Amino acid sequence: MKTLYFVANWKSNKTIQEAITWLQKISNLKSQISNLEESEIIVCPSFTLLPSMKAFLEEHQLPIKLGVQDVSPFEEGAYTGAINTKQAKEFVTHAIIGHSERRRLFHETDEDVIAKIKQVLAAEITPILCISDIAQLDHYLTESTTLVDNAEKIIFVYEPPGAISGGGAYRAEDPETANQNAGEIRKKIGKQVITIYGGSVNPDNRDALFGQEYIQGGLVGQASLDAETFIKLITNS
């Protein structure tokens, strides 16, 4: 049985109280996720929520890891507004890098993404690297050997921008097409890497997506904001 990775990307949502309420609901359903085999749950909230969430997770011993949604491409220093990996590492084990919303709305370049990957790897944080299409991956591989050299330390996300559910209708890509592209990522890297799918993942399309050969879980946006829906997705209940 393959390990499934469930990565909740909360994006710019939730206050501290809303995050704690979400965790309380998860804690009440702890028995449903405590004994899950071959599953890894990672929640990526806004930076402001990390201290409170880490404290709650430790106190209640929930089997959930924390991640950030972005990180600075620089080390600590005179970089106003940036949160570097040394700061992030106090709270998280994972970091989403190169999400299509970061690229589209904040104009991140391929070079920015590669720089962030290097920072995250140096800090021994696991990168969750978003790949919009194979052409983008080709450019990363042309620009740097970092991805291939560290492939076993990276979670690769096939994340077609057209499938992202930013408050709109779910438009998940056809499971067979998503699987083909996930397989192509592995082929390009040349190693048995972890590949998951991102884009309108929800309980209704879970089986069709996660049952594919090369899809080992999902980067979950909208469906992760409600605790009960997220638990349903994880447990397939």
PDB file of N, CA, C and O in Angstrom, residues 36 57 59 62 74 82 94 97 103 114 118 148 179 214:
ATOM      1  N   LEU A  36      -4.538   5.614  11.410  1.00  0.00           N
ATOM      2  CA  LEU A  36      -4.411   5.497   9.966  1.00  0.00           C
ATOM      3  C   LEU A  36      -2.998   5.073   9.600  1.00  0.00           C
ATOM      4  O   LEU A  36      -2.013   5.675  10.036  1.00  0.00           O
ATOM      5  N   LEU A  57      -1.343  21.269  18.825  1.00  0.00           N
ATOM      6  CA  LEU A  57      -1.004  19.944  18.304  1.00  0.00           C
ATOM      7  C   LEU A  57      -0.160  19.156  19.290  1.00  0.00           C
ATOM      8  O   LEU A  57      -0.360  17.945  19.479  1.00  0.00           O
ATOM      9  N   GLU A  59      -0.010  19.674  22.619  1.00  0.00           N
ATOM     10  CA  GLU A  59      -0.784  19.392  23.832  1.00  0.00           C
ATOM     11  C   GLU A  59      -1.739  18.220  23.625  1.00  0.00           C
ATOM     12  O   GLU A  59      -1.893  17.365  24.510  1.00  0.00           O
ATOM     13  N   LEU A  62      -1.881  15.364  18.361  1.00  0.00           N
ATOM     14  CA  LEU A  62      -2.528  15.053  17.096  1.00  0.00           C
ATOM     15  C   LEU A  62      -1.482  14.676  16.051  1.00  0.00           C
ATOM     16  O   LEU A  62      -0.417  15.293  15.988  1.00  0.00           O
ATOM     17  N   PHE A  74      15.860  34.330   0.778  1.00  0.00           N
ATOM     18  CA  PHE A  74      17.093  34.833   1.405  1.00  0.00           C
ATOM     19  C   PHE A  74      17.262  34.271   2.808  1.00  0.00           C
ATOM     20  O   PHE A  74      16.297  33.833   3.445  1.00  0.00           O
ATOM     21  N   ALA A  82      10.077  39.658   5.035  1.00  0.00           N
ATOM     22  CA  ALA A  82      10.362  38.270   4.667  1.00  0.00           C
ATOM     23  C   ALA A  82      10.487  37.389   5.906  1.00  0.00           C
ATOM     24  O   ALA A  82      10.993  37.815   6.944  1.00  0.00           O
ATOM     25  N   HIS A  94       7.559  21.325   6.860  1.00  0.00           N
ATOM     26  CA  HIS A  94       7.335  21.359   5.422  1.00  0.00           C
ATOM     27  C   HIS A  94       7.115  22.791   4.933  1.00  0.00           C
ATOM     28  O   HIS A  94       6.768  23.672   5.724  1.00  0.00           O
ATOM     29  N   ILE A  97       6.263  25.439  -1.964  1.00  0.00           N
ATOM     30  CA  ILE A  97       7.098  26.321  -2.780  1.00  0.00           C
ATOM     31  C   ILE A  97       6.544  26.377  -4.199  1.00  0.00           C
ATOM     32  O   ILE A  97       6.198  25.358  -4.792  1.00  0.00           O
ATOM     33  N   ARG A 103       2.963  32.607  -8.051  1.00  0.00           N
ATOM     34  CA  ARG A 103       3.564  33.016  -9.320  1.00  0.00           C
ATOM     35  C   ARG A 103       2.676  34.022 -10.047  1.00  0.00           C
ATOM     36  O   ARG A 103       3.157  35.025 -10.579  1.00  0.00           O
ATOM     37  N   ILE A 114      13.615  28.315  -7.362  1.00  0.00           N
ATOM     38  CA  ILE A 114      14.836  27.535  -7.152  1.00  0.00           C
ATOM     39  C   ILE A 114      15.595  28.036  -5.930  1.00  0.00           C
ATOM     40  O   ILE A 114      16.100  27.243  -5.116  1.00  0.00           O
ATOM     41  N   LYS A 118      16.422  25.856  -2.436  1.00  0.00           N
ATOM     42  CA  LYS A 118      17.757  25.723  -1.852  1.00  0.00           C
ATOM     43  C   LYS A 118      17.758  26.125  -0.380  1.00  0.00           C
ATOM     44  O   LYS A 118      18.388  25.470   0.459  1.00  0.00           O
ATOM     45  N   VAL A 148      17.020  17.339  -9.017  1.00  0.00           N
ATOM     46  CA  VAL A 148      17.449  15.959  -9.227  1.00  0.00           C
ATOM     47  C   VAL A 148      18.363  15.494  -8.098  1.00  0.00           C
ATOM     48  O   VAL A 148      18.225  14.381  -7.584  1.00  0.00           O
ATOM     49  N   ASN A 179      -2.672  11.668 -13.713  1.00  0.00           N
ATOM     50  CA  ASN A 179      -1.746  10.563 -13.473  1.00  0.00           C
ATOM     51  C   ASN A 179      -0.628  10.541 -14.515  1.00  0.00           C
ATOM     52  O   ASN A 179       0.543  10.319 -14.190  1.00  0.00           O
ATOM     53  N   TYR A 214       0.427   6.976 -10.039  1.00  0.00           N
ATOM     54  CA  TYR A 214       1.478   7.915  -9.673  1.00  0.00           C
ATOM     55  C   TYR A 214       1.017   9.033  -8.740  1.00  0.00           C
ATOM     56  O   TYR A 214       1.803   9.918  -8.418  1.00  0.00           O
TER      57      TYR A 214
END
